[in-house]
Structures are given as C-alpha cells and as structure tokens.
Coordinates of C-alpha atoms and ligand atoms in Angstrom, one line a residue:
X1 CA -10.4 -5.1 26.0
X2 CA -8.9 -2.8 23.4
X3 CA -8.5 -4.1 20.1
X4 CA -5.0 -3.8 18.8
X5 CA -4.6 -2.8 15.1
X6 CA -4.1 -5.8 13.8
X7 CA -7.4 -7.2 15.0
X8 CA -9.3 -3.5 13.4
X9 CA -7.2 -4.4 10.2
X10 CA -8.1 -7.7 9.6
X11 CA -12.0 -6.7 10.2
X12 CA -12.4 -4.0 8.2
X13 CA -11.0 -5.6 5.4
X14 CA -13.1 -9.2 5.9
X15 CA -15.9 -6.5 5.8
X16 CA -14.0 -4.8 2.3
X17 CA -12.8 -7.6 0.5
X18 CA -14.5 -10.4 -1.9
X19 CA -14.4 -13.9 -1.1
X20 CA -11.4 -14.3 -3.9
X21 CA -9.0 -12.2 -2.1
X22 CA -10.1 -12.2 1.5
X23 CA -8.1 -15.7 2.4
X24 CA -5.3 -12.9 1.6
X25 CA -5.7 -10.8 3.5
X26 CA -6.3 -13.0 6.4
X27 CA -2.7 -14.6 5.6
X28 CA -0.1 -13.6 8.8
X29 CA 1.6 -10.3 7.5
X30 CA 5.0 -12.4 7.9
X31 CA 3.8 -14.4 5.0
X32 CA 2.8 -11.6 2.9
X33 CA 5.5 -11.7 0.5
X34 CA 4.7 -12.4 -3.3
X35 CA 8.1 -12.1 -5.0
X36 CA 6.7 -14.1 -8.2
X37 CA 4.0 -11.3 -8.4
X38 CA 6.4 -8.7 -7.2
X39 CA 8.8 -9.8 -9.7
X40 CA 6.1 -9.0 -12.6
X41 CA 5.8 -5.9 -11.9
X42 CA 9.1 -4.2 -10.5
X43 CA 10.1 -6.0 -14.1
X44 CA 7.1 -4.2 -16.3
X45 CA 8.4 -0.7 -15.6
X46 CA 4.4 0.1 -15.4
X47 CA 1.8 -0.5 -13.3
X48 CA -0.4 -2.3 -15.9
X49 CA -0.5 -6.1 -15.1
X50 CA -0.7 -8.3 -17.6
X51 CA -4.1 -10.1 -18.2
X52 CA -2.6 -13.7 -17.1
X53 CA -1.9 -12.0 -13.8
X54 CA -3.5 -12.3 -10.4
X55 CA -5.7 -9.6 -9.5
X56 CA -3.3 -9.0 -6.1
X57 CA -1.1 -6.5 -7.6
X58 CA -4.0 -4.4 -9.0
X59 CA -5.4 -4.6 -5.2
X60 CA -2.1 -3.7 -3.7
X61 CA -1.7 -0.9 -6.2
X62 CA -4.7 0.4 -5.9
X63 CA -5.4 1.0 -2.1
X64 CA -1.5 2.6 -1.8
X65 CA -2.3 4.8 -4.7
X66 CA -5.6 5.9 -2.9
X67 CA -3.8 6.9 -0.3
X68 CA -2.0 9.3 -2.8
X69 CA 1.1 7.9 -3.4
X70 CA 2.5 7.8 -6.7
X71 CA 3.2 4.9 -9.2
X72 CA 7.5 5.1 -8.6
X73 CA 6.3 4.5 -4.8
X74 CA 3.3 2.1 -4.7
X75 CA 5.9 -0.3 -7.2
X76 CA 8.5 -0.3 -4.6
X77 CA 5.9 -1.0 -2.2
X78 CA 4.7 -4.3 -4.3
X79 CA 7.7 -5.6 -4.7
X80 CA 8.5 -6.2 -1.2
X81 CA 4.8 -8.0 -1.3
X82 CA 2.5 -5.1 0.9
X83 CA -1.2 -6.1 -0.3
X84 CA -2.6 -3.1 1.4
X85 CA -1.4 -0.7 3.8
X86 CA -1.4 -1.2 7.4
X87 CA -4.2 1.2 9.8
X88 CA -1.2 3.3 10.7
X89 CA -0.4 3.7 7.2
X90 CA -4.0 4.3 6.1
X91 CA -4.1 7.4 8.6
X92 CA -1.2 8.8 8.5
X93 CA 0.0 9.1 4.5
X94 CA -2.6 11.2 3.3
X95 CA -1.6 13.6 6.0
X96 CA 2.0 13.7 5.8
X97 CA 1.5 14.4 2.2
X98 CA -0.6 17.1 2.9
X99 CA 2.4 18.5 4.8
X100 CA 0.9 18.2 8.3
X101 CA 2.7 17.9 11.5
X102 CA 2.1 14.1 12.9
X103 CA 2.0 12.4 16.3
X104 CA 2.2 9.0 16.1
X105 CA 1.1 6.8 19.2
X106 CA 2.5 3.2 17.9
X107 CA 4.7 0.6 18.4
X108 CA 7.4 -1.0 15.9
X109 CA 5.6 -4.1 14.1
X110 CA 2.3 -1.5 12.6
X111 CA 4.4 -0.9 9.8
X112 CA 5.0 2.5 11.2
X113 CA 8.0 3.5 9.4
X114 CA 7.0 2.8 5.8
X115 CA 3.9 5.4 7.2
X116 CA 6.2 8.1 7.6
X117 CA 9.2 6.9 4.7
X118 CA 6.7 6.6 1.7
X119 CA 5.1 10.1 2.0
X120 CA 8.6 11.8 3.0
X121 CA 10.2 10.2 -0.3
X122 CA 7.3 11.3 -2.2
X123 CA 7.4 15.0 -0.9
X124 CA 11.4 15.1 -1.7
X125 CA 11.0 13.5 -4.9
X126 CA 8.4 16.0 -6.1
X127 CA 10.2 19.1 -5.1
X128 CA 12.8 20.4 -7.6
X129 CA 16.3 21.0 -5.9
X130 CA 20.0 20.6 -7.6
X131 CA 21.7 17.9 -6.2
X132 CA 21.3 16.3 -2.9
X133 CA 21.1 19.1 0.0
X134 CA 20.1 17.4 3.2
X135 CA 15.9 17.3 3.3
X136 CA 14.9 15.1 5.9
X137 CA 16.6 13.6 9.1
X138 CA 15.4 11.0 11.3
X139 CA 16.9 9.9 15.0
X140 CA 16.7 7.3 16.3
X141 CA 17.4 6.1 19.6
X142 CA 19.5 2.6 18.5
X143 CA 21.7 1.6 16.2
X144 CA 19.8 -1.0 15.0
X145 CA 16.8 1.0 14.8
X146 CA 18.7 3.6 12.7
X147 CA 19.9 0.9 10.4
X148 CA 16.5 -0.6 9.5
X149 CA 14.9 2.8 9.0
X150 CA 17.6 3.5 6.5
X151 CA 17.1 0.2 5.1
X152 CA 13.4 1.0 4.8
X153 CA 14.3 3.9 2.6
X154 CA 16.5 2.5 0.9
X155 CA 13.7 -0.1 -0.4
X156 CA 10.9 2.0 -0.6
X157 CA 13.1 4.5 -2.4
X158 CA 14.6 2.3 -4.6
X159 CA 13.3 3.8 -8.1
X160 CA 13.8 7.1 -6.8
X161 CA 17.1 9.5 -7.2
X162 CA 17.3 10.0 -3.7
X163 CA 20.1 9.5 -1.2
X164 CA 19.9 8.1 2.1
X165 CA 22.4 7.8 4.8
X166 CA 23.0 6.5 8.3
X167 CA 24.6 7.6 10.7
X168 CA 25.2 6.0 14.6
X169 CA 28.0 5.8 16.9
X170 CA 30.5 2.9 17.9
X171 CA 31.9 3.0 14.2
X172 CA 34.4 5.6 12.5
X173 CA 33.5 8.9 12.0
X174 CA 35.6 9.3 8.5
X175 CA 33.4 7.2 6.4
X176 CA 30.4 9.0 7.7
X177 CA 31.9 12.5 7.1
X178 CA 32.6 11.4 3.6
X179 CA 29.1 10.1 2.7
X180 CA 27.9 13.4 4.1
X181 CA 30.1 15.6 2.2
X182 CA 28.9 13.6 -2.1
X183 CA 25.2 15.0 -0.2
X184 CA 22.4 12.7 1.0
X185 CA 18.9 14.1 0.9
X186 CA 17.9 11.7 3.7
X187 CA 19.7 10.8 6.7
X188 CA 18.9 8.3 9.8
X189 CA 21.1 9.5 13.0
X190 CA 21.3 8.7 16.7
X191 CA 21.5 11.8 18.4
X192 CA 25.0 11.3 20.1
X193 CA 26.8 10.9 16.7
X194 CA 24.5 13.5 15.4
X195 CA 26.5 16.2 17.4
X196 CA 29.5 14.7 17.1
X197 CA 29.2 15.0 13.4
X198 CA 28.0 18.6 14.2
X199 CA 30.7 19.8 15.7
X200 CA 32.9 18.8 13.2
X201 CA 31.1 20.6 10.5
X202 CA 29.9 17.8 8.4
X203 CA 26.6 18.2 8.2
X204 CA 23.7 21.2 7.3
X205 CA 20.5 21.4 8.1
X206 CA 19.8 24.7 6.3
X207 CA 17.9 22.8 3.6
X208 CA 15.6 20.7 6.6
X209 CA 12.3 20.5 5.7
X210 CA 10.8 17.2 7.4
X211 CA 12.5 15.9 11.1
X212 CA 11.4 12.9 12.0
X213 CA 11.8 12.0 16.2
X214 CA 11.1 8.0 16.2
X215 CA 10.9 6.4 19.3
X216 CA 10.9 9.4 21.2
X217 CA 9.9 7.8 24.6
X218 CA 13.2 5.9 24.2
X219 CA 15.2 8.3 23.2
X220 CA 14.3 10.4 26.3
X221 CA 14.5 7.5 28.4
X222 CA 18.1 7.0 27.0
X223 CA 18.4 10.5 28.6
X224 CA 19.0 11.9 24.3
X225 CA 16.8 15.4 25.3
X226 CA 19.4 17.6 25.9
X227 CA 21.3 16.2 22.8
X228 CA 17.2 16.4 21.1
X229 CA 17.5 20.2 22.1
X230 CA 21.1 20.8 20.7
X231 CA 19.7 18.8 17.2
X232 CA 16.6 21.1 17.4
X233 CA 18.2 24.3 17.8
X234 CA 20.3 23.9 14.7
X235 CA 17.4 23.3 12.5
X236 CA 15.2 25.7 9.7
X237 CA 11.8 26.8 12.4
X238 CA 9.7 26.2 9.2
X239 CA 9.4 22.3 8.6
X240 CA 7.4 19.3 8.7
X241 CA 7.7 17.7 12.1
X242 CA 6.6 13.7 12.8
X243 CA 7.2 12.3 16.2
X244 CA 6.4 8.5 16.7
X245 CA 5.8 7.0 20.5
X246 CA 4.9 4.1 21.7
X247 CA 4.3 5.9 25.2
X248 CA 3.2 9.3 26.1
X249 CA 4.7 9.8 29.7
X250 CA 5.2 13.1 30.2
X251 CA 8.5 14.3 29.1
X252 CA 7.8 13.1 25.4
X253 CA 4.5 15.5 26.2
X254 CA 7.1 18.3 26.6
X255 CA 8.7 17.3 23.7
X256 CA 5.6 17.4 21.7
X257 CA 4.4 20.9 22.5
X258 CA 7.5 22.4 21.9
X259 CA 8.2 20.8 18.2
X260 CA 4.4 20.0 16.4
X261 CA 2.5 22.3 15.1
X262 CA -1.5 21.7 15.3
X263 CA -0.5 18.0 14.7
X264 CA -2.4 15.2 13.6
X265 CA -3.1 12.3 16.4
X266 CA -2.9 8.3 14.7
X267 CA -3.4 6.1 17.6
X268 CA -2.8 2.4 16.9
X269 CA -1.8 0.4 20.0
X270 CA -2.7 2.1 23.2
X271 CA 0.3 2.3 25.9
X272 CA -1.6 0.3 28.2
X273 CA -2.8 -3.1 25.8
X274 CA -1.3 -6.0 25.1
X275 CA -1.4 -7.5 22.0
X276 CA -4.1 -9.6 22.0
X277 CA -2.2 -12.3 19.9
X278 CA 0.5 -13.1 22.1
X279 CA -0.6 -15.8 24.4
X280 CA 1.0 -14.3 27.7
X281 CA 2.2 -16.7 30.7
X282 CA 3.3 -16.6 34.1
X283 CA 5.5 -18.7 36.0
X284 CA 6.9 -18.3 39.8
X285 CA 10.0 -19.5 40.3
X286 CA 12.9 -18.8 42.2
X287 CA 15.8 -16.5 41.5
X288 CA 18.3 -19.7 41.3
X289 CA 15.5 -21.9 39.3
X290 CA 15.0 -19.4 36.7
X291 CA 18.3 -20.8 34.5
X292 CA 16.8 -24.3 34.9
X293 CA 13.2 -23.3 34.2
X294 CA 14.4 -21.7 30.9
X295 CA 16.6 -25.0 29.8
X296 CA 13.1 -26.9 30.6
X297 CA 11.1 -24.8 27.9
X298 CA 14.4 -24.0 25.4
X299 CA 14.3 -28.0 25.3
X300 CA 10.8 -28.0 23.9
X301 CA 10.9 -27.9 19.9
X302 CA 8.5 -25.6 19.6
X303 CA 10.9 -22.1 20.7
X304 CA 12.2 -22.3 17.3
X305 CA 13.5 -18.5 17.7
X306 CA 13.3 -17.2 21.4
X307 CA 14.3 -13.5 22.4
X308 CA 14.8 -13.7 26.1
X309 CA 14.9 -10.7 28.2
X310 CA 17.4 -9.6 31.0
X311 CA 17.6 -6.6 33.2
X312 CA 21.7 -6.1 32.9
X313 CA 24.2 -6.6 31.1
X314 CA 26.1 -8.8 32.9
X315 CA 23.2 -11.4 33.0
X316 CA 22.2 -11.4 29.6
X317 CA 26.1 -12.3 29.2
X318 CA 25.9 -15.0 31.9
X319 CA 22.9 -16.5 30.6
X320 CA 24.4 -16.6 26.9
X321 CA 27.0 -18.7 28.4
X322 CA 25.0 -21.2 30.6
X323 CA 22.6 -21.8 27.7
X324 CA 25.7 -22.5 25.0
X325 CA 27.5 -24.1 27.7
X326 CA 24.3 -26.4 27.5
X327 CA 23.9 -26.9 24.0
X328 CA 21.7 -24.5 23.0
X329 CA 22.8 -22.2 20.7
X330 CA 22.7 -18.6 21.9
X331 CA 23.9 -15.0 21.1
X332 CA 23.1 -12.1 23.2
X333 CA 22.9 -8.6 22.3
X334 CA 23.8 -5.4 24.5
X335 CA 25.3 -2.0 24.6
X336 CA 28.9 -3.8 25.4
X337 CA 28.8 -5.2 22.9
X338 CA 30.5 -3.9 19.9
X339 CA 28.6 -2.9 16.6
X340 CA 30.1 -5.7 14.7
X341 CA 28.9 -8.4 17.4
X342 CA 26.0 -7.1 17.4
X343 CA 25.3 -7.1 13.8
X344 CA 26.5 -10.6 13.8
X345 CA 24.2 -12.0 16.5
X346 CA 21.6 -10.3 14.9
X347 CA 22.0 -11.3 11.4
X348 CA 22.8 -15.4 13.4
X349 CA 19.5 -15.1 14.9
X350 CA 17.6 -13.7 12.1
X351 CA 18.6 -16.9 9.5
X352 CA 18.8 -19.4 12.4
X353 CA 21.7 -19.8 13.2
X354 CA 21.7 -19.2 16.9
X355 CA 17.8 -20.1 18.1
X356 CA 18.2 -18.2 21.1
X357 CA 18.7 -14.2 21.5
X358 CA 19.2 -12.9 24.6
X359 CA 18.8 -9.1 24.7
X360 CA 18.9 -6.1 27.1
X361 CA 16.0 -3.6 27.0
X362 CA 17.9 -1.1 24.9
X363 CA 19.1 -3.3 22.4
X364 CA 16.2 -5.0 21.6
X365 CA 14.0 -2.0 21.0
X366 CA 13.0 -2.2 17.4
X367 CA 14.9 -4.8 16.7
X368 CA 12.4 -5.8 13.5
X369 CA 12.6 -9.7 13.2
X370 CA 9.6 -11.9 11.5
X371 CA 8.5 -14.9 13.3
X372 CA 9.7 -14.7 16.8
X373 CA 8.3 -17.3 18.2
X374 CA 8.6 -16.8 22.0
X375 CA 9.5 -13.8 24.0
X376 CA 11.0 -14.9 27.7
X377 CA 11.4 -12.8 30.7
X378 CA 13.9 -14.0 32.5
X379 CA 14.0 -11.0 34.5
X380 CA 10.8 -9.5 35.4
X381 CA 10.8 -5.2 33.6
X382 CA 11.1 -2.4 35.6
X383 CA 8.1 -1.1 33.9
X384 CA 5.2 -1.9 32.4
X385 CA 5.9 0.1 29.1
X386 CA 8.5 -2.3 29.1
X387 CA 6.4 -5.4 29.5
X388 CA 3.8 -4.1 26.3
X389 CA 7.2 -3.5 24.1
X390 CA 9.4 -6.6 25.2
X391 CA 6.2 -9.0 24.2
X392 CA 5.6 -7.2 21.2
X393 CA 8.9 -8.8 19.6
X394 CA 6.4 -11.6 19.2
X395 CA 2.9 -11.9 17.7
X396 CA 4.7 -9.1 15.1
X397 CA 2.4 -9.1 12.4
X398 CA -0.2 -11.3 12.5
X399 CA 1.6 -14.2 13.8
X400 CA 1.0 -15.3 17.0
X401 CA 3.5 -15.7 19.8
X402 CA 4.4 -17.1 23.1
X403 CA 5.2 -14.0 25.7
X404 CA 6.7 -16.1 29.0
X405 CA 7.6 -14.3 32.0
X406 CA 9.5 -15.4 35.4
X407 CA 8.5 -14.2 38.0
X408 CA 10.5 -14.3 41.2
X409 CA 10.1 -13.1 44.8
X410 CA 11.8 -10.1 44.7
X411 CA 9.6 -9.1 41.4
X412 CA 6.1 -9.4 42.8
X413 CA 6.1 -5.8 43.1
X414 CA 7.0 -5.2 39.5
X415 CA 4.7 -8.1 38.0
X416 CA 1.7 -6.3 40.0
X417 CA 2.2 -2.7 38.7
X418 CA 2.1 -5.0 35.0
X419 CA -0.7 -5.9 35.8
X420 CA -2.3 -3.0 37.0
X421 CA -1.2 -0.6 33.9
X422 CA -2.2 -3.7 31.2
X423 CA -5.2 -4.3 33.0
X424 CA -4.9 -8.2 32.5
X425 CA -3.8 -11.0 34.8
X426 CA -1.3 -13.2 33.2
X427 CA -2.2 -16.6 32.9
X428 CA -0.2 -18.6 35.2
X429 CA 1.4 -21.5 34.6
X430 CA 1.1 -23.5 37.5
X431 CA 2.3 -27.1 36.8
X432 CA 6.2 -26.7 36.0
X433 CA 9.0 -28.4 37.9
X434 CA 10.1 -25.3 39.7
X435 CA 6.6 -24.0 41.6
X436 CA 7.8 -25.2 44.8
X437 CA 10.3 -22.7 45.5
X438 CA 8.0 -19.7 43.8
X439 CA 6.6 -17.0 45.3
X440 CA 3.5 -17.6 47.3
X441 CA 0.6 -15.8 45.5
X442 CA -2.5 -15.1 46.0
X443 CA -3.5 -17.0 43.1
X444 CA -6.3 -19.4 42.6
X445 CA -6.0 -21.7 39.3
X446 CA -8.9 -22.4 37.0
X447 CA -8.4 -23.4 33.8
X448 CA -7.1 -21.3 30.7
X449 CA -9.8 -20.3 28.2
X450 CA -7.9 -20.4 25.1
X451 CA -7.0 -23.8 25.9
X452 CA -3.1 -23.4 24.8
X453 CA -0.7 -25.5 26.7
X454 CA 3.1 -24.0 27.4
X455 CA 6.1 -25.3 25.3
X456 CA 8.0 -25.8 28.5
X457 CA 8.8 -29.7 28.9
X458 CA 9.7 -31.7 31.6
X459 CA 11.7 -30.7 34.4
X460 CA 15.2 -30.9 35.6
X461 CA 13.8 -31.2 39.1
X462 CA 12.0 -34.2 37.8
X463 CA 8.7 -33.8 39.8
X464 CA 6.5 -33.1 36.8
X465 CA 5.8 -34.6 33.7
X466 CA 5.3 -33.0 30.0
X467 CA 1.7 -34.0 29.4
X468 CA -0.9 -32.4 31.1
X469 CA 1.0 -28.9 32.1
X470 CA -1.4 -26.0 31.3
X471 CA -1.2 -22.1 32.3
X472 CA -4.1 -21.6 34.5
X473 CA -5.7 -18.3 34.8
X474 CA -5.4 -16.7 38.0
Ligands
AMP501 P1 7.5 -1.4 11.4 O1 6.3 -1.2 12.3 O2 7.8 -0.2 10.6 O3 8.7 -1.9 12.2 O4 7.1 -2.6 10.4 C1 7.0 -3.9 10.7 C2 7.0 -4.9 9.6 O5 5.8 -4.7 8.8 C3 8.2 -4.7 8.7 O6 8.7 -5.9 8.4 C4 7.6 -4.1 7.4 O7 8.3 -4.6 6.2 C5 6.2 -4.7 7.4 N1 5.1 -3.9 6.7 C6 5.1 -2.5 6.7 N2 4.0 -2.2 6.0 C7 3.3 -3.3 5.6 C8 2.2 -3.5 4.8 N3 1.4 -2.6 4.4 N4 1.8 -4.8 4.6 C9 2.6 -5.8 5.0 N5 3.7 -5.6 5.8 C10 4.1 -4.4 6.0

C-alpha cells in the first residue's frame, strides 16, 4: 500500500532527528503549536534565541530557511508553531522561488497552501513596486476555502507590507469593490464573483505575475471552466502559474496543458490511497435504519466532533433536524445556506459548540478543521474521489480518525467502484443493531487486524449489546 505523506514525513525525520527532538516531531501535527516558544520569538524581532531557550525554534528556523525562505517569513512561520515543513512544502518552495510553474497533486491537510503562500509572499515582497498593484490571485472553488487561503496569507504575511483580499459571492459587492480600489497585491477569488467583479471594472490584472488554480478538480467539477477561461483570458501571458489537485481526471489535464509551462510535478497523496490513519468502517444497513444507526454511534462519547456526510441538500437539512430534535447538537452546512449560517455553523463546530456537522460534498471541501474525530457517510459518494476527500476531514495531520460509512442497498454499486479505485476493502462492521435489514454481501467476517472496536453503542433495535462489537474485515 502507498504510503501517504504523513507516514514518509514522520520517517525521514525519525531517520534526521536526535533523540532530544525526535518525540517532537513524532507529536500529531494538530498539537504542534508552541505559542510560549513562538511568543519568544515573534517578540525578539530577530531570529537569535536566547541561550535559556529550547533548541526548537533554531530547528524550525533552520529547515524553512533551507528551503530559502527569508527570516520576515520563517518568523511568521514559528509563531503559528511549524517545527519543520511538511513533504509538500519541502518540494515545492524551493521551486516556486525559483519562479517555476508547479503542479501540485495533493489534498487539503499536507499543509499545501502555506507551500504555495510562503514563496509567493516572498517573491512579491522582494520585488520593488509603488504601492499595491494586484500581483497574485488565487481561485478557489468555495467560499470557505477562499477564506482560509486568505487567512493563510494573512498570517504568514503578517510582518510583511503586503495586502491580501478576498473575494466570493453570496455577500455585497460594494465592500469588495472598495477594498479593491485602496490596491491589494494579493487576492483569493471564486471564479463567479471574480467576473462579476470584472465586469464592473474593479479589478486589473495587468500587473499579474503568479495565478494560483487551487482545487482545480473541484472547481471544474463545480462546472467554473468556462468562468476559468474568461479569468485566464484577461490575464498578462508571462506569469508564474501553480495549479493544485487532488485528482487528475482528465478535464483538469486539459486545464494543465493549456496554463503550465514545463511545470514541476509534487505528488503527495495519490488519487487512489487512503490515508492510512483513518481507521475506515463499513456498516449495511437499510435506507430507513440509517437515522437510527447514526443516533447508536453519535450516543457513544467518543464522536466528540463528527462531520457526517449527505448526498443533498435536503437531507443534510433533515438529518440536522432529527439529530437536534434528539438532543444532539447539530449544524449542517450547504450551498442554501447563506454565508452568514455558514460561517456560524462553522465557527459552532470548530470551538464545540455544536458536536455534530453535517455537510454536503461542496461545502465541506477544504473545510480545514483540527481534530475531527469521525467522518460519517450517511449517504454512500457518488465517487470514489469523493470517498478519499470526505475521509480525509479526519486523520488531518497526524491524528488519527474514525472514517464510517453506511452502506445501503441501493449503494452497493457505489461502495464497490470505492473499493475498486482505493484498492482496499473496508472493514465491516458486522455486529450493530441494524444488520438484519442490510444488504446481503458477499462478505465473510474474520477478525480486524488493528484490533480497534467501533464507537457505535448499543442499539435502538435492542438486539445487540455494546461490548464485544468489532469491524470485521471482509
Ligand atoms: P493545508 O493542507 O494547507 O489545508 O494545511 C493543513 C493544516 O496544516 C493547516 O492547519 C496548517 O496550519 C497546517 N500546517 C501547514 N504547514 C505546516 C507545518 N509545516 N507544520 C505543521 N503544520 C502545518
């Protein structure tokens, strides 16, 4: 099985590091904060540490500088508590400095954006220009993916005179027209308010010199090329182009050999692996089961933040309901929705107040929130790209997750294409109170290797009992 990056990380730098700093590096990434170290130096205004100090900063400082950033950038980086960069990061900043063209195979959650942010801000903050002519732009497919790029910027950037903006639909135009017109060197766009913006003048890209596409798969699954090739059209031919995929069907492929120039390839998670610390499970249940299946395991302590998946709309509202309706507190997050809702469910979720998320495809992509503790398909993905990216909410990081997915009658066909394009067979649970009215596979269970047992408890139905329940590997 392929190793995902976080695997090759943590091995090469076992094989790097000293015993002193190595139980660091093996820490989860979602507890790699330092503030009282970052403090100390985003305070010193140099990059000397004090001798008192831990040697961390030094390390931190040291393998970002290698990579060629300078001292402004490897500070900001500190502060939010990196101790070394991330494979993605490794492979892909000494290019972008270097002014190459990049293609980027890799999901969110490989630390992907502060790859392409921390070179860009170095390249504009080097060049001489009079004020703030627009430099760089990045689109996005979502909202919320815009927003936390720009929010990524805005940190990394933070003891740099550059301006960032972003820029998304759903919201007034006015305020965005204005913040465009005192100049921003950097923006973040979707593509839809992009044009808008465009036909009403307020923005020029004469002065483009890097374009960033980000999630291109889903921006041309979103149906955004024809708005991509409006954007593209209005741009300077001589720039720095980065395009970012977690799939390579092959529309992006047109998309690629239209924009890069003799680009350079960073692979980190290929399309068709899983990461290898989410522990994945199975269940079979019926389609009128599935709400009682997912009280069963919501009642176990243990899915202290759950992001649960549905196909539409309309059930990802139906299911918000039932679950609050049952006393579990729940929020769920779709295009309907308007941006303020979904800022607040998001922001709910994120500090706990709401311990369950429930999220359409669309919305979710991106959506960069530590510790997720369980990922649950309600409804089954139409496609396996979708599968890889849903269950990579969790397991962000270094931290391992719980990836559940229901499995009903009508989605056998969907589960088996899965399957087929991960190359895995997911463990299946097959003590849980709703197997008797599941789909009949053809499965055989033996006992799980890693031993884990499911969070789900005991059943409505009543016919099981908590102890003893185990996914069992087909
Ligand atoms: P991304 O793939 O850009 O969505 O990043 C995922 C998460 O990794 C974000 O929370 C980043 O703050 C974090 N991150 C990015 N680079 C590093 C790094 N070198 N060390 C630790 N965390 C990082």
């Amino acid at each position: 099985m392929v190793l995902n990056f976080l695997d090759k990380f943590r091995s090469n730098k076992a094989k790097e590091t000293s015993d002193q700093n190595r139980d660091q590096i093996s820490e989860p990434i979602t507890t790699r904060k330092a503030p009282a170290q970052a403090a100390h130096l985003s305070t010193s205004g140099s990059s000397e540490v004090s001798p008192t100090s831990t040697q961390k900063p030094l390390v931190s400082a040291a393998q970002f500088s290698a990579l060629g950033l300078k001292d402004l950038i490897t500070r900001a980086v500190q502060a939010e508590g990196y101790e070394s960069p991330t494979p993605i990061q490794e492979k892909t900043i000494p290019s972008i400095l270097a002014g190459r063209d990049i293609l980027g195979c890799a999901q969110t959650g490989t630390g992907k954006t502060a790859a392409f942010a921390l070179p860009m801000l170095q390249r504009l903050s080097d060049a001489e220009v009079n004020g703030h002519p627009l430099r760089a732009l990045i689109l996005a497919p979502t909202r919320e993916l815009a927003l936390q790029i720009k929010e990524s910027f805005v940190v990394y950037g933070r003891n740099l005179p550059l301006r960032t903006a972003v820029v998304f639909g759903g919201v007034g135009l006015e305020p965005q027209i204005r913040s465009l017109k005192a100049g921003v060197d950097i923006l973040v766009a979707t593509p839809g308010r992009l044009l808008d913006l465009m036909g009403r003048r307020a923005v020029d890209f004469r002065n483009i010199q890097i374009l960033v596409l980000d999630e291109a798969d889903r921006m041309l699954d979103m149906g955004f090329i024809h708005d991509i090739n409006r954007i593209l059209k209005m741009m300077p031919s001589d720039r720095q182009n980065l395009l970012f995929s977690a799939t390579m069907p092959s529309e992006v492929q047109g998309l690629i050999n239209s924009i890069l120039n003799d680009p350079i390839r960073v692979e980190v998670t290929p399309v068709s692996s899983t990461t290898e610390l989410v522990d994945q499970r199975l269940y079979y249940v019926s389609r009128a089961d599935k709400k009682n299946l997912i009280l069963d395991i919501i009642d176990d302590d243990k899915v202290q933040k759950g992001l649960v998946f549905t196909r539409t709309k309309h059930n990802a509202n139906k299911l918000e309901n039932w679950l609050n309706d049952h006393g579990i507190k729940a929020a769920a997050i779709h295009g309907n929705k308007s941006q303020n809702a979904r800022q607040r469910a998001l922001e709910d979720f994120r500090n706990g107040k709401v311990r369950i998320l429930v999220a359409s495809d669309l919305a979710a992509r991106g959506i960069d929130i530590d510790s997720i503790t369980h990922v649950i398909n309600f409804e089954m993905p139409n496609e396996a790209e979708t599968y890889v990216h849903r269950i990579g909410r969790t397991g962000r990081a270094m931290a391992t997750g719980v990836a559940m997915s229901f499995c009903d009658h009508e989605e056998m066909g969907l589960l088996h294409q899965i399957e087929r394009v991960t190359k895995i067979k997911i463990p299946l649970v097959t003590e849980h109170a709703y197997l008797k009215d599941a789909p009949t596979g053809n499965e055989k269970a033996v006992p799980m290797s890693r031993g884990r047992r499911p969070s789900g408890g005991g059943g409505r139905g009543g016919n099981s009992s908590r102890g003893g329940r185990g996914p069992s590997r087909r």
